[in-house]
Coordinates of C-alpha atoms in Angstrom, one line a residue:
M1 CA 70.5 8.9 82.5
D2 CA 72.7 5.7 82.5
L3 CA 75.6 5.0 84.8
Q4 CA 78.2 6.4 82.5
Q5 CA 76.3 9.6 81.9
T6 CA 75.7 10.0 85.6
R7 CA 79.4 9.7 86.3
A8 CA 80.3 12.2 83.6
R9 CA 77.7 14.6 84.9
T10 CA 78.9 14.3 88.5
A11 CA 82.5 14.9 87.4
S12 CA 81.4 18.0 85.5
V13 CA 79.5 19.3 88.6
V14 CA 82.5 18.8 90.8
E15 CA 84.8 20.5 88.3
L16 CA 82.7 23.6 88.2
A17 CA 82.4 23.6 92.0
Q18 CA 86.2 23.4 92.2
E19 CA 86.6 26.5 90.0
L20 CA 84.1 28.4 92.3
I21 CA 85.9 27.4 95.5
R22 CA 89.2 28.6 94.1
R23 CA 87.7 32.1 93.8
P24 CA 87.4 33.4 97.4
S25 CA 84.0 35.1 97.8
R26 CA 83.6 35.7 101.5
G27 CA 80.5 37.8 102.2
G28 CA 81.4 41.4 102.7
I29 CA 85.1 40.7 102.3
D30 CA 85.9 39.6 98.7
G31 CA 84.6 41.0 95.4
Y32 CA 82.1 38.8 93.6
E33 CA 83.2 39.4 90.0
P34 CA 85.7 36.5 89.9
V35 CA 83.3 33.8 91.2
L36 CA 80.4 35.1 89.1
G37 CA 82.7 35.4 86.1
V38 CA 83.4 31.6 86.3
L39 CA 79.6 31.0 86.2
E40 CA 79.0 33.5 83.4
D41 CA 81.7 31.8 81.2
W42 CA 80.2 28.4 82.0
L43 CA 76.7 29.5 81.2
A44 CA 77.6 31.4 78.0
A45 CA 79.6 28.4 76.7
R46 CA 76.4 26.3 76.9
G47 CA 74.1 29.0 75.5
L48 CA 72.1 29.3 78.7
P49 CA 70.2 32.6 79.1
H50 CA 71.4 34.5 82.1
R51 CA 71.9 38.1 83.3
R52 CA 73.4 39.9 86.2
L53 CA 71.4 41.2 89.2
H54 CA 72.1 44.5 90.9
D55 CA 70.8 46.3 93.9
D56 CA 69.4 49.8 93.9
A57 CA 72.9 51.2 94.2
G58 CA 74.1 49.3 91.2
D59 CA 76.2 46.8 93.1
L60 CA 76.4 43.3 91.7
M61 CA 74.3 40.9 93.8
G62 CA 74.2 37.7 91.7
L63 CA 73.2 36.0 88.5
L64 CA 69.8 34.8 87.3
V65 CA 69.5 31.9 84.8
E66 CA 66.1 31.5 83.1
I67 CA 64.9 28.5 81.1
P68 CA 61.4 29.3 79.8
G69 CA 59.2 26.3 78.9
G70 CA 57.2 26.1 75.7
R71 CA 53.9 25.7 77.5
P72 CA 52.0 27.9 79.9
G73 CA 52.4 27.3 83.6
S74 CA 54.1 28.3 86.8
W75 CA 57.8 29.2 87.1
W76 CA 59.9 27.5 89.8
A77 CA 63.3 28.5 91.1
L78 CA 66.4 26.8 92.4
D79 CA 68.5 29.0 94.7
A80 CA 72.1 28.6 95.8
C81 CA 74.5 31.1 97.3
V82 CA 78.0 31.6 95.8
D83 CA 79.3 33.9 98.6
T84 CA 80.6 32.2 101.7
A85 CA 81.3 32.6 105.4
P86 CA 84.7 34.0 106.4
Y87 CA 87.6 31.6 106.8
G88 CA 88.2 32.4 110.4
G89 CA 91.7 31.4 111.7
E90 CA 93.3 30.0 108.6
S91 CA 96.1 28.5 110.7
A92 CA 93.6 26.2 112.2
W93 CA 92.7 24.7 108.8
S94 CA 94.4 21.4 107.8
F95 CA 94.2 22.5 104.2
P96 CA 94.0 25.9 102.4
P97 CA 90.4 27.3 102.6
D98 CA 90.4 27.7 98.8
S99 CA 91.9 24.2 98.2
A100 CA 89.1 22.7 96.1
E101 CA 90.9 19.4 96.1
V102 CA 89.1 16.1 96.3
V103 CA 90.5 13.9 99.0
D104 CA 89.0 10.5 100.0
G105 CA 85.7 11.4 98.4
W106 CA 85.4 14.8 100.0
L107 CA 85.5 18.2 98.2
L108 CA 87.6 20.5 100.4
G109 CA 87.3 24.3 100.9
R110 CA 85.1 27.1 102.0
G111 CA 81.9 27.0 100.1
A112 CA 82.1 23.3 99.3
A113 CA 79.1 22.7 101.5
D114 CA 77.5 26.1 101.6
S115 CA 76.8 26.3 98.8
K116 CA 79.1 26.3 95.7
L117 CA 78.5 22.6 95.0
A118 CA 74.8 23.3 95.0
A119 CA 75.3 26.2 92.6
A120 CA 77.3 24.0 90.2
M121 CA 74.6 21.3 90.5
F122 CA 71.7 23.7 89.7
C123 CA 73.5 25.1 86.7
H124 CA 73.9 21.6 85.3
I125 CA 70.2 20.9 85.9
A126 CA 69.4 24.0 83.9
A127 CA 71.6 22.8 81.2
D128 CA 69.9 19.4 81.2
L129 CA 66.5 20.9 80.9
A130 CA 67.2 23.5 78.2
P131 CA 67.1 21.0 75.3
R132 CA 63.7 19.7 76.4
A133 CA 62.2 23.0 77.6
E134 CA 59.8 23.3 74.7
N135 CA 57.7 20.4 76.1
L136 CA 57.7 21.8 79.7
H137 CA 55.2 24.1 81.4
G138 CA 56.1 27.5 82.9
G139 CA 59.9 27.8 83.4
L140 CA 62.9 27.3 85.6
A141 CA 64.9 30.1 87.2
V142 CA 68.3 29.5 88.9
L143 CA 69.3 32.2 91.3
L144 CA 73.0 32.4 92.1
D145 CA 73.0 34.7 95.1
A146 CA 76.3 36.5 95.9
D147 CA 75.0 38.3 99.0
E148 CA 73.6 35.6 101.3
H149 CA 76.2 35.4 104.1
T150 CA 76.1 39.1 104.8
G151 CA 72.5 38.5 105.9
G152 CA 71.4 41.0 103.3
F153 CA 70.2 38.4 100.8
G154 CA 70.9 40.9 98.1
G155 CA 70.6 38.4 95.2
A156 CA 67.2 37.2 96.3
R157 CA 66.0 40.8 96.9
A158 CA 67.2 41.8 93.4
Y159 CA 65.5 38.8 91.8
L160 CA 62.2 39.6 93.5
A161 CA 62.5 43.3 92.5
D162 CA 63.4 42.5 88.8
A163 CA 60.4 43.5 86.7
A164 CA 61.7 41.3 83.9
A165 CA 61.7 38.2 86.0
T166 CA 58.6 36.0 86.4
R167 CA 57.5 35.6 90.0
P168 CA 58.2 32.0 91.0
A169 CA 55.5 29.8 92.4
G170 CA 58.0 28.4 94.8
V171 CA 61.8 28.1 95.5
M172 CA 64.1 25.3 96.5
I173 CA 67.2 26.5 98.3
G174 CA 70.2 24.2 98.0
Y175 CA 71.6 24.3 101.6
P176 CA 73.5 21.0 102.4
G177 CA 72.4 18.1 104.6
M178 CA 70.8 14.9 103.3
D179 CA 68.6 13.8 106.1
E180 CA 66.1 16.7 106.1
V181 CA 64.1 19.0 103.9
V182 CA 63.6 22.3 105.7
V183 CA 59.9 23.2 105.1
G184 CA 59.6 26.0 107.7
G185 CA 61.5 28.3 110.1
R186 CA 61.0 30.7 112.9
G187 CA 60.7 34.3 112.0
L188 CA 62.5 37.2 113.7
W189 CA 62.0 40.6 115.1
R190 CA 65.2 42.6 115.8
A191 CA 65.8 46.0 117.4
T192 CA 68.5 48.2 118.9
I193 CA 67.7 49.6 122.3
T194 CA 69.4 52.7 123.6
V195 CA 69.4 53.2 127.4
H196 CA 70.2 56.6 128.8
A197 CA 71.3 57.9 132.2
P198 CA 73.2 60.9 133.7
S199 CA 76.9 60.6 133.3
G200 CA 79.1 60.8 136.3
H201 CA 82.6 60.2 137.8
S202 CA 83.0 56.8 139.3
G203 CA 84.8 58.4 142.3
S204 CA 82.2 61.1 143.0
S205 CA 80.3 61.2 146.3
R206 CA 77.1 61.7 144.3
A207 CA 75.4 58.4 143.6
V208 CA 74.6 57.9 139.9
V209 CA 72.8 55.0 138.3
G210 CA 74.7 54.8 135.0
A211 CA 73.3 53.6 131.7
I212 CA 75.1 50.3 132.0
S213 CA 73.4 49.5 135.3
R214 CA 70.0 50.6 133.9
A215 CA 70.6 48.4 130.8
A216 CA 71.5 45.5 133.0
H217 CA 68.2 45.8 134.8
L218 CA 66.5 45.8 131.4
V219 CA 68.3 42.7 130.3
R220 CA 67.2 40.9 133.5
R221 CA 63.6 41.9 132.7
L222 CA 63.8 40.6 129.2
D223 CA 65.5 37.4 130.3
A224 CA 62.7 36.9 132.8
A225 CA 59.9 37.6 130.3
E226 CA 57.4 34.8 129.9
L227 CA 57.1 33.5 126.4
P228 CA 54.6 31.0 125.2
G229 CA 55.6 27.4 124.6
A230 CA 55.3 25.6 121.3
D231 CA 51.7 25.7 119.9
K232 CA 51.4 22.2 118.6
A233 CA 47.7 22.8 117.7
S234 CA 48.9 25.3 115.0
G235 CA 51.2 22.7 113.6
F236 CA 54.3 24.8 114.3
P237 CA 56.6 22.7 116.5
L238 CA 59.0 25.4 118.0
P239 CA 58.5 28.1 120.7
P240 CA 59.6 31.7 120.4
K241 CA 63.0 32.7 121.7
L242 CA 64.4 36.0 123.0
S243 CA 68.2 36.7 123.0
V244 CA 70.2 39.8 123.9
T245 CA 73.0 39.6 121.4
S246 CA 75.0 42.8 121.9
F247 CA 75.6 45.0 125.0
H248 CA 77.9 48.0 124.6
G249 CA 78.5 51.1 126.7
G250 CA 81.2 53.2 128.3
E251 CA 85.0 53.2 128.0
G252 CA 87.8 53.4 130.5
F253 CA 87.3 53.2 134.3
S254 CA 86.5 56.6 135.8
V255 CA 83.3 57.6 134.0
T256 CA 79.9 56.1 134.4
P257 CA 78.4 56.4 130.8
D258 CA 75.2 58.2 129.9
R259 CA 74.4 55.7 127.1
C260 CA 74.3 51.9 126.6
D261 CA 73.2 50.1 123.4
L262 CA 71.6 46.7 123.2
N263 CA 70.7 44.4 120.3
I264 CA 67.6 42.3 120.8
D265 CA 66.9 39.2 118.6
I266 CA 63.5 37.6 119.1
R267 CA 62.6 34.5 117.1
T268 CA 58.9 34.5 116.3
V269 CA 56.3 31.9 115.6
P270 CA 52.7 32.1 114.4
A271 CA 51.3 32.3 118.0
F272 CA 53.9 35.0 118.9
D273 CA 54.6 37.2 116.0
A274 CA 56.6 40.4 115.4
H275 CA 53.8 42.6 116.9
D276 CA 53.8 40.5 120.1
A277 CA 57.6 40.7 120.2
E278 CA 57.6 44.5 119.9
N279 CA 54.9 44.8 122.5
L280 CA 56.9 42.6 125.0
V281 CA 60.0 44.8 124.6
R282 CA 58.1 48.1 124.8
K283 CA 56.4 46.9 128.0
A284 CA 59.8 46.0 129.6
V285 CA 61.2 49.4 128.6
A286 CA 58.2 51.3 130.0
E287 CA 58.6 49.4 133.3
L288 CA 62.3 50.3 133.4
D289 CA 61.7 54.0 132.8
A290 CA 58.9 54.1 135.4
Q291 CA 60.9 52.4 138.1
M292 CA 64.3 53.9 137.3
P293 CA 63.7 57.3 135.7
A294 CA 66.4 58.9 133.5
P295 CA 66.8 62.3 131.8
R296 CA 65.7 60.7 128.5
P297 CA 63.4 57.8 127.8
T298 CA 64.8 54.6 126.6
Q299 CA 64.7 54.4 122.8
I300 CA 63.7 51.4 120.7
A301 CA 64.7 51.3 117.0
P302 CA 63.3 48.3 115.2
I303 CA 65.7 46.9 112.6
T304 CA 63.9 44.2 110.7
A305 CA 61.1 41.7 111.0
W306 CA 60.5 38.4 109.0
P307 CA 57.5 36.2 109.4
P308 CA 57.7 32.5 110.4
F309 CA 56.7 30.1 107.7
R310 CA 55.9 26.4 107.4
L311 CA 54.7 24.3 104.5
A312 CA 52.6 21.2 104.8
E313 CA 54.4 18.2 103.3
N314 CA 51.8 18.1 100.5
E315 CA 52.4 21.7 99.5
Q316 CA 54.6 22.6 96.6
P317 CA 57.6 22.7 96.2
A318 CA 58.0 20.6 99.4
A319 CA 55.9 17.8 98.0
A320 CA 57.9 17.5 94.8
L321 CA 61.2 17.4 96.7
L322 CA 60.0 14.9 99.3
D323 CA 58.4 12.7 96.7
A324 CA 61.5 12.7 94.6
A325 CA 63.7 11.8 97.6
A326 CA 61.3 8.9 98.5
A327 CA 61.4 7.7 94.9
A328 CA 65.2 7.6 95.1
G329 CA 64.9 5.4 98.2
L330 CA 66.0 8.1 100.7
R331 CA 64.5 8.5 104.1
V332 CA 64.2 12.3 104.4
R333 CA 62.1 14.1 107.0
A334 CA 60.5 17.4 106.8
K335 CA 61.9 19.9 109.4
T336 CA 61.0 23.3 110.8
A337 CA 64.2 25.1 111.6
G338 CA 65.0 27.3 114.5
P339 CA 67.3 29.7 112.6
S340 CA 65.8 31.9 110.0
N341 CA 66.8 31.6 106.3
I342 CA 66.0 33.0 102.9
G343 CA 62.7 31.1 103.2
N344 CA 61.5 33.7 105.7
L345 CA 62.3 36.5 103.2
L346 CA 60.4 34.7 100.5
A347 CA 57.5 34.0 102.9
K348 CA 57.2 37.7 103.4
K349 CA 56.5 37.9 99.7
G350 CA 54.1 35.0 99.7
I351 CA 56.4 32.6 98.0
P352 CA 56.8 29.1 99.5
A353 CA 60.3 27.7 99.9
T354 CA 62.2 24.6 101.0
A355 CA 65.8 24.5 102.1
G356 CA 68.4 22.1 103.5
F357 CA 68.5 19.2 101.2
G358 CA 72.0 18.5 99.8
V359 CA 75.1 16.3 100.3
P360 CA 76.4 15.5 103.8
Y361 CA 79.0 17.9 105.0
E362 CA 81.5 18.9 107.8
G363 CA 82.9 22.2 109.0
L364 CA 80.1 24.4 107.8
H365 CA 81.0 28.0 108.7
G366 CA 83.9 26.5 110.7
I367 CA 87.3 25.1 109.9
D368 CA 88.0 22.4 107.3
E369 CA 84.7 22.8 105.5
R370 CA 84.1 19.8 103.2
A371 CA 81.3 18.2 101.2
S372 CA 80.8 14.5 100.6
L373 CA 80.7 13.6 96.9
A374 CA 79.5 9.9 97.3
E375 CA 75.9 11.1 97.6
L376 CA 76.1 13.8 94.9
P377 CA 74.5 11.6 92.1
Q378 CA 71.5 10.8 94.4
V379 CA 71.1 14.5 95.4
Y380 CA 71.3 15.6 91.7
A381 CA 68.7 13.0 90.7
V382 CA 66.3 14.1 93.4
Y383 CA 66.5 17.8 92.4
Q384 CA 66.2 17.0 88.7
R385 CA 63.2 14.8 89.3
A386 CA 61.5 17.3 91.5
V387 CA 62.0 20.1 89.0
L388 CA 60.7 17.9 86.1
D389 CA 57.7 16.9 88.1
L390 CA 56.8 20.5 88.8
L391 CA 57.4 21.6 85.2
R392 CA 55.4 18.8 83.7
K393 CA 52.3 19.6 85.7
G394 CA 51.9 23.2 84.5

């Protein structure tokens, strides 16, 4: 692609991204029909095969674009979310959250960075590949997930559950950030804990250890729990982490409550997995109930568990993306992330994934979100080369 073609392609990517930003699609707040409708019109105008994805309840979760190759081989997927974080306090923004204007080389608005620009870019890559697909192995899927920021990952789940879709050999997720390719992440184990106690009146002469006090003792136990450090021998560079993320019980002033609910979030690693996390919590709860008995035992309700994952730099699709970045003259390091992402969901299904390579950004999930456009041609070229390398090898 020569300079003139590159400029034209970049302008087209930005134009589509602007249309997406102008359609608010905050996860769990806005409807997804408008933003997905823009993409459907764009794809249909170019004759690109696509279909809607729905969950078991029939709710719209995203779009799937499929470009089959003419030769046998593995399928690979590009994934970008088209729902966004909430705006937060709009009065704190220096421009409208759905601005979509380009100012001083920055694309402005919620979703510019995460990840409507990537969605527009991946659609264009699919359009580029379609005319030459007959000579490619396997196929390319582009997942446009409209249920990422809720934490439900409904688009990804619907894609993996779709019997008509070919299971991908690997996925590249278009989160922003140009210095790193995320090749791994800690897993998680989450649970709600319900602590019980007798209720009582705060002014009564009878001493009552309420549920809040019992729960506070449990939190101290959990905070003091010994977790292993990073196990560098396993190649996973991060340690596990335990956090109490919610604490709720009681109301008013005069009654000591008989119930307090906690949310526990434990980030797991290969040397300390979901089984270890659950055992740690159950041990702390058993010690609490033994030392501070209550009419009912403390209850643990596991919510979800995802495994940690990490690809070696020579594993696909990490190798293709890192090699393409190096060929473009970019110094990009492989990173194992602390937070979990869709890569963990895919790892649970045995599908390797990368995340976190895209344009530089500011204000992600905060105020004044923006994405830098100066680097867009390079990022586009890297993804295009990575996809072509994978589809040429079969």
